[in-house]
XYZ file of C-alpha atoms in Angstrom:
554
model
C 0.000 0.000 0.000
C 2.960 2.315 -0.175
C 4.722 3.985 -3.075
C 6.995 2.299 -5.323
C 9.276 2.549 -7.714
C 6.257 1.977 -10.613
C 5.277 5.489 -9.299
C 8.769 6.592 -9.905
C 8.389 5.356 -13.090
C 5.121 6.647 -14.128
C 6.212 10.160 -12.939
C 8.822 10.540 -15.275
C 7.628 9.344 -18.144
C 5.631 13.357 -18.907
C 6.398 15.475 -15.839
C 5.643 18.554 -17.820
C 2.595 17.393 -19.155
C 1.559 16.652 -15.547
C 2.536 20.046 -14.040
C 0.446 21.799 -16.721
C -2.551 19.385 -16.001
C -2.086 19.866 -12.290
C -2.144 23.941 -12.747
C -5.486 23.265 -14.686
C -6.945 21.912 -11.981
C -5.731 23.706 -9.368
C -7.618 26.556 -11.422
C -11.000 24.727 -11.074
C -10.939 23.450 -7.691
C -9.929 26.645 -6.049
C -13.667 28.064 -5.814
C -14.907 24.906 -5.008
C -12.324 24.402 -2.342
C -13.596 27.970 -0.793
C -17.052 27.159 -1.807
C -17.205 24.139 0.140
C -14.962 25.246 3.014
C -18.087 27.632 3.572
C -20.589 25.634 2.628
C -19.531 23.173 5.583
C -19.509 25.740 8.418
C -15.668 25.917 8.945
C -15.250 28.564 6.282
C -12.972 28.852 3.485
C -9.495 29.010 4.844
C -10.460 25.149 5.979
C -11.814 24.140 2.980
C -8.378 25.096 1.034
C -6.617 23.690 3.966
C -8.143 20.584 2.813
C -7.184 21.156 -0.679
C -3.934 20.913 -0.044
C -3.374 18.606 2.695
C -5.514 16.125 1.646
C -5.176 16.668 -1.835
C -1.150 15.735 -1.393
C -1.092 13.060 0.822
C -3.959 10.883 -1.282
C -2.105 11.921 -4.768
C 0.724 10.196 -3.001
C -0.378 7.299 -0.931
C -3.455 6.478 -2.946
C -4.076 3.625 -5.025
C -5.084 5.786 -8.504
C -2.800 7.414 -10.903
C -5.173 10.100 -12.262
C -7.626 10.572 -8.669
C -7.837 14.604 -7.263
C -8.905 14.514 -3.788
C -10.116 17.635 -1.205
C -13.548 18.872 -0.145
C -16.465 17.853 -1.510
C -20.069 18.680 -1.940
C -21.322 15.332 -0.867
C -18.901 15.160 2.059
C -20.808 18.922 3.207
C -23.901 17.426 3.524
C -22.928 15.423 5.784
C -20.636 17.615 8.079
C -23.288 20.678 8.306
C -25.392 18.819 11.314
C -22.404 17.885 12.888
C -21.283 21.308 12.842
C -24.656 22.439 13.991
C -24.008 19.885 16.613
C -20.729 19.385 17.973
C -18.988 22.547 16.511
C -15.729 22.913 14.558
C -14.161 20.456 17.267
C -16.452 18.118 16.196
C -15.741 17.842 12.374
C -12.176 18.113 13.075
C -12.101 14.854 15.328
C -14.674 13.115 13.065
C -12.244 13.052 10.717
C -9.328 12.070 12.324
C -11.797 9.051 13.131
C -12.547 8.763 9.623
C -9.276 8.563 8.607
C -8.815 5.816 11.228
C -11.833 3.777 10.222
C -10.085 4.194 6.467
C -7.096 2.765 7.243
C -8.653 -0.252 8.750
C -10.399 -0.757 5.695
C -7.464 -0.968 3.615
C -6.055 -3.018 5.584
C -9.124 -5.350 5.902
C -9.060 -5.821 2.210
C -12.486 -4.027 1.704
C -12.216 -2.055 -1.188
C -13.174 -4.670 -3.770
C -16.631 -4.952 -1.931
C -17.458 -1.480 -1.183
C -17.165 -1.047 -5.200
C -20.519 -3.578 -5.462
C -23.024 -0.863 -4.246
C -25.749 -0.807 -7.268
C -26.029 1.828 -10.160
C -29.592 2.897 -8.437
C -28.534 3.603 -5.406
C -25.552 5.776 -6.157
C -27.010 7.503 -9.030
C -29.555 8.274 -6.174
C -27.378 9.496 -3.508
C -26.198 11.461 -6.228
C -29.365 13.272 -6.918
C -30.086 13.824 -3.464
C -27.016 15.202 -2.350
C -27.229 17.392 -5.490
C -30.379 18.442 -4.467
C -29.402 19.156 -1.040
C -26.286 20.899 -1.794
C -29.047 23.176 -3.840
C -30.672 23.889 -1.089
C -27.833 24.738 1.020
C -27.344 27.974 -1.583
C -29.866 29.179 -1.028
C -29.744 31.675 2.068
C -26.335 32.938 0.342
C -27.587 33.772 -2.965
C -30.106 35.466 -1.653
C -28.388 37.540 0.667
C -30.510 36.593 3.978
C -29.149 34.914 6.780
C -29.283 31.226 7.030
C -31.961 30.091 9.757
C -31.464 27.260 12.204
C -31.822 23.682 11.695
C -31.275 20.736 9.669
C -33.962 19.910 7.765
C -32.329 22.214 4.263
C -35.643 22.152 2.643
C -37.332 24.211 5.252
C -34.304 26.455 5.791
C -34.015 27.165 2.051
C -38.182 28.060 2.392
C -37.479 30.443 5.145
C -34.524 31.928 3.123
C -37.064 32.732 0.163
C -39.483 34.167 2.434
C -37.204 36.616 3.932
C -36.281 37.502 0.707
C -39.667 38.673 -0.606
C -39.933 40.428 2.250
C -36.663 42.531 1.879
C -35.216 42.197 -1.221
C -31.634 42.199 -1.373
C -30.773 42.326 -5.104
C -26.736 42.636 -4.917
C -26.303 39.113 -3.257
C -28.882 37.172 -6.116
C -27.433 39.065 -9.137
C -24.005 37.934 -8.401
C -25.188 34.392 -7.318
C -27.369 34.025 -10.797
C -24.397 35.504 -12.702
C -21.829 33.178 -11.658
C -23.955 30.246 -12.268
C -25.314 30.641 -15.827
C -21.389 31.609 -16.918
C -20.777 28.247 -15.489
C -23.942 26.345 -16.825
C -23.423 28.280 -20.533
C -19.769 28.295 -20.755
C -19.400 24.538 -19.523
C -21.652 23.438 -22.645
C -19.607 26.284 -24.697
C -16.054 25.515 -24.391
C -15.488 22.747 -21.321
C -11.632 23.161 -21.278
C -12.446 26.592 -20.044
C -12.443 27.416 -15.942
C -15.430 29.528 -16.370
C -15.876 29.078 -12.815
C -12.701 30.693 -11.645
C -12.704 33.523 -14.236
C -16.741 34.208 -13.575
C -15.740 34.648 -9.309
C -12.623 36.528 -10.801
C -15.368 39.523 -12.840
C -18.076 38.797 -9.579
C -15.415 39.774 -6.947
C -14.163 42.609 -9.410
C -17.379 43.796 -10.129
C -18.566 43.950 -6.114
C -15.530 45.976 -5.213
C -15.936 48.635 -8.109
C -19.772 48.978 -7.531
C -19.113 48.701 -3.535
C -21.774 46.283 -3.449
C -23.390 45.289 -0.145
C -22.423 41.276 -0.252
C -20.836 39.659 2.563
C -17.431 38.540 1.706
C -15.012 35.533 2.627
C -12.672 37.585 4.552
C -9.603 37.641 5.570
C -7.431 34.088 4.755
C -4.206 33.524 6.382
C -1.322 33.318 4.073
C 0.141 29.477 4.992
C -1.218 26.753 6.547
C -1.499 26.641 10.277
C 0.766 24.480 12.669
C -0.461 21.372 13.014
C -2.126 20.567 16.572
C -4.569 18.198 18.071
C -6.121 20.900 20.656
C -9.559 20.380 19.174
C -9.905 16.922 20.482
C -12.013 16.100 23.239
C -11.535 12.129 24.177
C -14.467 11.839 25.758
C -16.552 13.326 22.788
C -15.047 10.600 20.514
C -18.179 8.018 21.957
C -20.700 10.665 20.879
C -18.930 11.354 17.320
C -18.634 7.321 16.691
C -21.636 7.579 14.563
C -20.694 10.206 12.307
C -17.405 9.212 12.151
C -18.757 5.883 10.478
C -21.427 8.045 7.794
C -17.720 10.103 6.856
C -15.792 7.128 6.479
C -18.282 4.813 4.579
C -19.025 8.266 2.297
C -15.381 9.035 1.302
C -14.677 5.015 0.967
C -17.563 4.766 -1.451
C -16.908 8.673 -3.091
C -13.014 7.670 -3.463
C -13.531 4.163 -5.218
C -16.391 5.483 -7.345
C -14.344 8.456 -8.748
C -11.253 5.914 -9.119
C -13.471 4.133 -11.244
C -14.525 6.410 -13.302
C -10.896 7.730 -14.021
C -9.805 4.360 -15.058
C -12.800 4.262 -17.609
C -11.755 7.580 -18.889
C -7.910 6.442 -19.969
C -6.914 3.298 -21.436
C -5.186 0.248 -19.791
C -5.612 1.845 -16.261
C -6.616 0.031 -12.870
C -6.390 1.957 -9.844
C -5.455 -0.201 -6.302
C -9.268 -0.180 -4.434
C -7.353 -0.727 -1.063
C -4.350 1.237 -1.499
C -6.928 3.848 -2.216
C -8.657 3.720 0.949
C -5.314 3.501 2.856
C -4.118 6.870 0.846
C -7.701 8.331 1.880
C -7.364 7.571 5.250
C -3.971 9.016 5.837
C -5.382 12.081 3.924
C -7.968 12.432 6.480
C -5.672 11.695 9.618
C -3.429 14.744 8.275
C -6.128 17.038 7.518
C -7.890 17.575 10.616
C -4.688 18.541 12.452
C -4.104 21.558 9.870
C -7.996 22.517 10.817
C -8.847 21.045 7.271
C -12.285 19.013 6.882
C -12.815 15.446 5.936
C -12.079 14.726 1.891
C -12.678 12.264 -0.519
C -11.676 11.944 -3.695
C -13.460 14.527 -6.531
C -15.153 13.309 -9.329
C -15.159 16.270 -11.023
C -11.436 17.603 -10.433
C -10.484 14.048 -11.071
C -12.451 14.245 -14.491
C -10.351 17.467 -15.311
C -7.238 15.768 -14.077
C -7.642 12.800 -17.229
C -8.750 15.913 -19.679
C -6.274 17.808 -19.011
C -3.234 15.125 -20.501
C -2.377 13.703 -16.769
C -0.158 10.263 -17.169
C 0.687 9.928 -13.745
C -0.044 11.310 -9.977
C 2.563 14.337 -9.976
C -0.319 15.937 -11.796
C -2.386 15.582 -8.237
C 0.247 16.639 -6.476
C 1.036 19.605 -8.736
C -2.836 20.643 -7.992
C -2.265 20.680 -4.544
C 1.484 22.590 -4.582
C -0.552 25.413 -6.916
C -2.981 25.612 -4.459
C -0.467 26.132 -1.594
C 1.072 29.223 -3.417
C -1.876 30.492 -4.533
C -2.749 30.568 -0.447
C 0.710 32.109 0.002
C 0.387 35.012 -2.687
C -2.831 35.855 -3.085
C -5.130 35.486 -0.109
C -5.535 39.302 0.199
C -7.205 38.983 -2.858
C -9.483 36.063 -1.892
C -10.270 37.732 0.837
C -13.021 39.917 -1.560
C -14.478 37.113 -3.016
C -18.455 37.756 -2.592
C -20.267 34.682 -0.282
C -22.805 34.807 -3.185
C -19.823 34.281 -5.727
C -19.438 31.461 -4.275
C -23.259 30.211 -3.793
C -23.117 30.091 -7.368
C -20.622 28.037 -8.148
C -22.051 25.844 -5.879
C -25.216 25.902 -7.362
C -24.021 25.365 -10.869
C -22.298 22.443 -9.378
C -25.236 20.937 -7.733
C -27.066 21.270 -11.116
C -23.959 19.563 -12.998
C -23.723 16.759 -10.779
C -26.793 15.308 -11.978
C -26.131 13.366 -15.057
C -29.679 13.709 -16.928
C -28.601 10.921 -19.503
C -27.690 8.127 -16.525
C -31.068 8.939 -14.740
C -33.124 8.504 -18.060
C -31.370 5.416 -18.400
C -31.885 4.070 -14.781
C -35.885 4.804 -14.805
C -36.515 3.337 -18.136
C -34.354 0.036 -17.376
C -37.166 -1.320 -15.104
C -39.631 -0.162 -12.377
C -37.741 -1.228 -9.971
C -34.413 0.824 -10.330
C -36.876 3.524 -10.807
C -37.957 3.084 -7.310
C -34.630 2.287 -5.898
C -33.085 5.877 -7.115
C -36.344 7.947 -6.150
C -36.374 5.671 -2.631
C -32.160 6.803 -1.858
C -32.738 10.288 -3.546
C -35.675 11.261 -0.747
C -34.587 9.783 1.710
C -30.837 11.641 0.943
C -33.244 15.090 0.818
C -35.667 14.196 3.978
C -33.265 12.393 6.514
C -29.261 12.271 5.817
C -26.772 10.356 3.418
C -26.392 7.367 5.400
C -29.788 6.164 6.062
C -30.297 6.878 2.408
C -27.877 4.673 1.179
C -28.939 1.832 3.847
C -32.427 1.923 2.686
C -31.203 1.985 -1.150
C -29.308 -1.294 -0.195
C -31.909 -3.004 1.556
C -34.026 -2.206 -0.843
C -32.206 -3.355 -3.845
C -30.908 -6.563 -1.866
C -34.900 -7.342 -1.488
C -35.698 -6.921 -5.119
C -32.592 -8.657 -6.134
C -33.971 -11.970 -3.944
C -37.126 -11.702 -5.470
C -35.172 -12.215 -8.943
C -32.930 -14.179 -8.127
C -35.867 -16.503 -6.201
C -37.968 -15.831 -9.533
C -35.590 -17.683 -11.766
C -35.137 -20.507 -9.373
C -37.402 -23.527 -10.274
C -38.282 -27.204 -9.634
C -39.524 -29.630 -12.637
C -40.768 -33.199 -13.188
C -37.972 -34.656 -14.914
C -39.691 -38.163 -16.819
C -38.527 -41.145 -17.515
C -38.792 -41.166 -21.042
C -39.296 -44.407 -23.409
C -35.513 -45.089 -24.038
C -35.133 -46.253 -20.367
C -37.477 -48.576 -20.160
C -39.976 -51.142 -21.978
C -43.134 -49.547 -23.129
C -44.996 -51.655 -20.217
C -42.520 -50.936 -17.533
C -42.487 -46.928 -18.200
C -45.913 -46.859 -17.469
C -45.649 -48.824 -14.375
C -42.723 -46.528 -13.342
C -44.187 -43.490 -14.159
C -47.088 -44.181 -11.637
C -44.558 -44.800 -8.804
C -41.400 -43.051 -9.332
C -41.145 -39.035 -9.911
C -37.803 -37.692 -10.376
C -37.345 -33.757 -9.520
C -34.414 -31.246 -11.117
C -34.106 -28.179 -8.767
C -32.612 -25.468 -11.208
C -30.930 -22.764 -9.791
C -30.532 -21.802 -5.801
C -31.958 -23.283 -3.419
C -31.731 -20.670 -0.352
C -34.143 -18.847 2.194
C -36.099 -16.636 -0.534
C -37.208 -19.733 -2.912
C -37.035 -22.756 -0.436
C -40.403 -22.691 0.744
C -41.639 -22.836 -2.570
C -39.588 -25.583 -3.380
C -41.188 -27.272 -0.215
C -44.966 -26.817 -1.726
C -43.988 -28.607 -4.350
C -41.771 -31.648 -3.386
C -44.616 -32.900 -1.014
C -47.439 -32.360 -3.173
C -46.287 -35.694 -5.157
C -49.298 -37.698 -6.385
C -49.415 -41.605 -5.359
C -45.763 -42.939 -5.943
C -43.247 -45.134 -4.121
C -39.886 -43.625 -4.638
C -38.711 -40.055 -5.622
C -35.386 -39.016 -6.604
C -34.071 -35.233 -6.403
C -31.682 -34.660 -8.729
C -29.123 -31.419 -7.585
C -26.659 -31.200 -10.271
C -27.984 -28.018 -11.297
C -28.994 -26.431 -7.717
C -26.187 -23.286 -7.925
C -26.500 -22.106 -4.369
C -27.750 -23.572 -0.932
C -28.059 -21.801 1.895
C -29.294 -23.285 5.715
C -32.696 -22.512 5.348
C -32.910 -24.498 2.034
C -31.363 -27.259 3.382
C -33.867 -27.458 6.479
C -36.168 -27.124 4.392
C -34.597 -30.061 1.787
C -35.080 -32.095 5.185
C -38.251 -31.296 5.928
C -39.637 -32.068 2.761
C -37.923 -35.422 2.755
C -39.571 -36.171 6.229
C -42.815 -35.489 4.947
C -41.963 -37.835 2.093
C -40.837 -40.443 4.275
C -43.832 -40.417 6.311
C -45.821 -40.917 3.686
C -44.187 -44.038 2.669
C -42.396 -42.498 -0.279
C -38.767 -43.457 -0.529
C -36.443 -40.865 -1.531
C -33.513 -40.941 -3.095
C -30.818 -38.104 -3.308
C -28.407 -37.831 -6.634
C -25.982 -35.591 -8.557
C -24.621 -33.400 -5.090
C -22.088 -30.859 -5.692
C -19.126 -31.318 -3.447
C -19.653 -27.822 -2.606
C -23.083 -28.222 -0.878
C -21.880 -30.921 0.915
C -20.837 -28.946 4.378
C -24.580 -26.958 4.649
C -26.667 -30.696 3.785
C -23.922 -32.158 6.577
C -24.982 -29.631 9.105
C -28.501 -30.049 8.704
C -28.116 -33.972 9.744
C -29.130 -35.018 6.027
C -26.211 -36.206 4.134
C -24.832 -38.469 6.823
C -28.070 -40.373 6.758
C -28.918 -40.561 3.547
C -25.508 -42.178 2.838
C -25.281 -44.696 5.314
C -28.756 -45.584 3.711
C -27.482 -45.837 0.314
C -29.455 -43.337 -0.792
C -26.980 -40.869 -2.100
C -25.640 -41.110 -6.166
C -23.305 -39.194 -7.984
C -26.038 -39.661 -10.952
C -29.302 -39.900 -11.666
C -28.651 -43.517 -13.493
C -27.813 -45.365 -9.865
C -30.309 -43.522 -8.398
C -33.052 -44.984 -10.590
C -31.054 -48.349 -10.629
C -32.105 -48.187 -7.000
C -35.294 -47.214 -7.233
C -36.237 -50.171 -9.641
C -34.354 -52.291 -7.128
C -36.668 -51.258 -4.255
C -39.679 -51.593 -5.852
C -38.726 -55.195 -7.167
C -38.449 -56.093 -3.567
C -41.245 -54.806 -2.348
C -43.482 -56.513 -5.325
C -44.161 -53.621 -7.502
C -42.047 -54.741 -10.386
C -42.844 -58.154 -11.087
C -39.442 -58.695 -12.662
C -35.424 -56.867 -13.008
C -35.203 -54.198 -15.573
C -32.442 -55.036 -18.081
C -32.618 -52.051 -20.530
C -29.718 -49.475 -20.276
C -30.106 -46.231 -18.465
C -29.464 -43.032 -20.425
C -30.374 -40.386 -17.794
C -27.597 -37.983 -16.612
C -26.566 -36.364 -13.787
C-alpha cells in the first residue's frame, strides 16, 4: 500500500505534461475548495486547507494514478449537522476518526466490496445530495441569513421568504451571474475554468460597484501548525456515529471516482485498497491543519484525465498550486463575494446530476426507478447514510425476489428409451424424479417445499441437484423437511448428482450423513433410478429386473 518505484516510473515518463494538467486543476478546484470550506460551516481558509493537505497526501499514498482529492459537496452534507451539533471540534475529530476507520479498511481488504453498491442507489445518492447541496445555496444567494436547523428544505423556504420580504438584489445578481457563466460556458467551451474567471469579474465587479455582499474575509497566508487541541476524548463516543457516515461516504466517493478515471484512460486500474489507505492518511493529516474530511473529486479528477495527466505528480502539482496560490494571493481572496461562491455551488449541484444516466436508470425497469427515487428522498428528507442503507436493503430485497424468480423445480420423466413400453408406465405411476434449477436458499425454499410434497401416489422419488447453484441453511432445512414429509408418507427418496460444494450446509442439517449410510446418495441420476427399480422389485411392484440401459444424466 505504499509507493513504489512503478510510481517513480510513471512520474517521469511526462512530468511537464503533468505540471500543466495539475495547474489546470488547481484553477477549477480553487472556488470549489472555498465554496465548500463555507458551505460546511468551517469557512474557506479550511476548505483550502483541505485542498492541499488532503489533496497531497492521497495523490501520493493512494491507489489511482489520475484521482484529485479535497472537499467535496457530498462530504458537506454530511458535516453541516455535525457542525450544527458538535462545533468545529467536532468535524475536526470526526475526521481524524474517519481517517482511522479508512485505514482499517485498507487493511481489511475491503475495497473490492465497497465497489458492489448498485447503479440505483448511487445515481440516487447522487441526486439527493445534489439536491441538497441546492438547497444549502440558497440563504447565500439570496443575501438573507441562514436560519437554524437541519432539515435544508425548510431552511431554504425560510430563506425565500425573507427575501420577498426585503429584497436584497446585490447578493442574487451575483449568485445568478456566476452560475449561468458556469452552466453556458461549460456546454460552450469545457476546457475553459469559467468558474474561476466568472468569481474573478463577480469579486471585481462587487468591489468597483461597492456592493453590499458579505465577503469571505480575511485568509491567512500558509497553513497553520499542526495541533490536536480540538480533540475532546471523551466526545469521541458521541462522534462514533458520524465518524462511520464520513468514512463509509469518502470510501464509497473515493472508489467510485477511481473508477470512473480508469474508464476515462486506457489500460488503467487503480489499487481499491491502497486507495482507501491513501484516503485515510489524507484524512488523519487534515484535521490537524484545521482542514475538513475529503474524498476523492469526481469532477477535479475528471479534469485531471482531460487535461493530458499520465501519472499522480499531476495531483500533487494541484495541490502545490494551491499552496502558493494561499501564500500570494489570499488578500485577494479575501473579496471574493459569499454569493460568488453560492453560485458556483449551485451550478455544481445542477452539474452533478447526469440527466442521460437517470433517463437510463428509470426506463431500465420499475424497480431501479424506485430504488433511485427511494435513496434520492430519503438523501433530501433524513441524511446520506440512512439513504444509502435503505437503497441497499431495498435493492438486496428486489434482487432476492429475482434471483428466487428464476429458481425452479420440474418433473424430470422417464422417457421411453429407459425402459420397456410396459414398464415406463408402471414406473411413471410410482417413481417421480425432480431437477431443482438454480438456488436453493431462504427466498425460494419454501416454494420448493410446496412442491416436493405435493407428489401424487408414488413409491420412490429421486431429487436430482446437479444443477442447484446455491444452498443456503434454510434451504437445506427445508430439503429435510420435505424429505420427512416424504418419508412419512411411505415415499422413498432418493438423493443424486450433489455438488461437493453443498456438501458442508446438507452435513450440518443432519441429512447427508443419513442418507448415505442408507445408500441413498448417487453421484447420478442412473444409480439412483437403478435403485429405485431395485426397491420396488423387492417390495413386489415390479414383477421382474429391468435389463434395458439407463441413459439419464446427472
Amino acid at each position: 500500500m505504499l509507493p513504489s518505484r512503478g510510481d517513480l516510473v510513471t512520474i517521469r515518463r511526462s512530468p511537464a505534461r503533468d505540471l500543466l494538467a495539475g495547474g489546470t486543476v488547481a484553477i477549477v478546484a480553487l472556488p470549489l475548495a472555498l465554496g465548500f470550506g463555507v458551505a460546511s460551516g468551517l469557512g474557506a481558509a479550511a476548505g483550502l486547507a483541505t485542498a492541499v493537505v488532503a489533496g497531497a497526501i492521497a495523490a501520493i499514498f493512494g491507489g489511482s494514478n489520475y484521482q484529485v482529492s479535497g472537499p467535496t459537496g457530498a462530504m458537506t452534507v454530511v458535516l453541516v449537522p455535525i457542525v450544527a451539533r458538535y462545533g468545529a471540534g467536532g468535524v475536526l475529530t470526526v475526521g481524524l476518526m474517519a481517517g482511522v476507520l479508512l485505514i482499517g479498511l485498507a487493511l481489511a481488504r475491503a475495497g473490492r466490496h465497497i465497489r458492489l453498491i448498485p447503479a440505483p442507489v448511487v445515481e440516487g445518492f447522487t441526486v439527493g445530495i445534489a439536491a441538497v447541496i441546492f438547497l444549502q445555496q440558497i440563504p447565500a444567494a439570496l443575501g438573507v441569513a441562514a436560519g437554524e436547523g437541519e432539515n435544508v428544505a425548510l431552511i431554504a423556504w425560510q430563506a425565500v421568504r425573507d427575501f420577498a420580504a426585503a429584497p436584497a438584489w446585490p447578493a442574487i445578481t451575483l449568485a445568478g451571474a456566476v452560475a449561468a457563466v458556469m452552466l453556458v460556458g461549460a456546454r460552450w467551451k469545457p476546457q475553459i475554468p469559467f468558474s474561476l474567471l466568472a468569481v474573478t469579474v463577480a469579486t471585481g465587479a462587487a468591489v468597483w460597484a461597492r456592493l453590499d455582499s458579505p465577503v469571505i474575509g480575511a485568509l491567512p497566508a500558509t497553513l497553520p501548525s499542526p495541533s490536536i487541541d480540538f480533540l475532546d476524548p471523551a466526545a469521541i463516543p458521541g462522534l462514533t456515529g458520524a465518524a462511520v457516515a464520513v468514512a463509509a461516504l469518502a470510501a464509497l466517493e473515493s472508489l467510485l471516482s477511481a473508477t470512473v478515471a480508469d474508464g476515462m484512460t486506457v489500460g488503467s486500474r487503480h489499487d481499491p485498497d491502497r486507495e482507501l489507505f491513501g484516503q485515510g492518511l489524507a484524512n488523519l493529516a487534515a484535521p490537524l491543519f484545521g482542514g475538513v474530511p475529503a474524498t476523492a473529486a469526481i469532477a477535479r479528477t475528471a479534469v485531471n484525465v482531460r487535461s493530458g495527466a499520465s501519472s499522480r505528480l499531476a495531483a500533487l502539482a494541484h495541490a502545490i498550486v494551491l499552496a502558493l496560490i494561499m501564500f500570494a494571493a489570499a488578500p485577494l481572496v479575501a473579496h471574493i463575494p459569499l454569493a460568488a461562491l453560492a453560485g458556483v455551488l449551485l451550478a455544481t449541484a445542477v452539474r452533478m446530476i447526469e440527466v442521460g444516466s437517470v433517463r437510463v436508470l428509470v426506463r431500465a425497469s420499475r424497480s431501479d426507478a424506485a430504488i433511485l427515487v427511494l435513496t434520492a428522498a430519503v438523501t433530501l428528507a433524513i441524511d446520506l447514510v440512512w439513504a444509502v442503507i435503505c437503497g441497499l436493503v431495498v435493492a438486496g430485497a428486489l434482487a432476492l425476489r429475482k434471483i428466487a424468480a428464476s429458481a425452479r423445480i420440474e418433473t424430470v420423466p422417464l422417457t421411453d428409451e429407459d425402459h420397456h413400453l410396459a414398464e415406463h408406465a408402471l414406473l411413471a405411476e410410482h417413481i417421480v424424479a425432480y431437477r431443482i434449477d438454480g438456488p436453493l436458499f431462504f427466498a425460494a425454499a419454501h416454494r420448493f417445499l410446496l412442491t416436493l410434497t405435493e407428489t401424487a401416489d408414488v413409491r420412490v422419488a429421486i431429487i436430482r441437484l446437479s444443477r442447484v447453484t446455491a444452498i443456503d441453511a434454510t434451504g437445506a432445512l427445508v430439503l429435510r423437511d420435505a424429505v420427512e414429509r416424504l418419508e412419512a408418507r411411505g415415499v422413498t427418496v432418493y438423493l443424486s448428482g450433489m455438488r461437493p460444494e453443498h456438501a458442508k450446509t446438507l452435513e450440518a442439517v443432519d441429512l447427508l450423513d443419513r442418507f448415505r449410510k442408507a445408500g441413498k446418495l448417487f453421484e447420478a441420476t442412473p444409480g439412483a433410478i437403478a435403485a429405485a427399480r431395485s426397491h420396488l422389485t423387492a417390495i413386489g411392484v415390479i414383477p421382474r429386473p429391468q435389463t434395458a440401459p439407463d441413459r439419464v444424466g446427472a
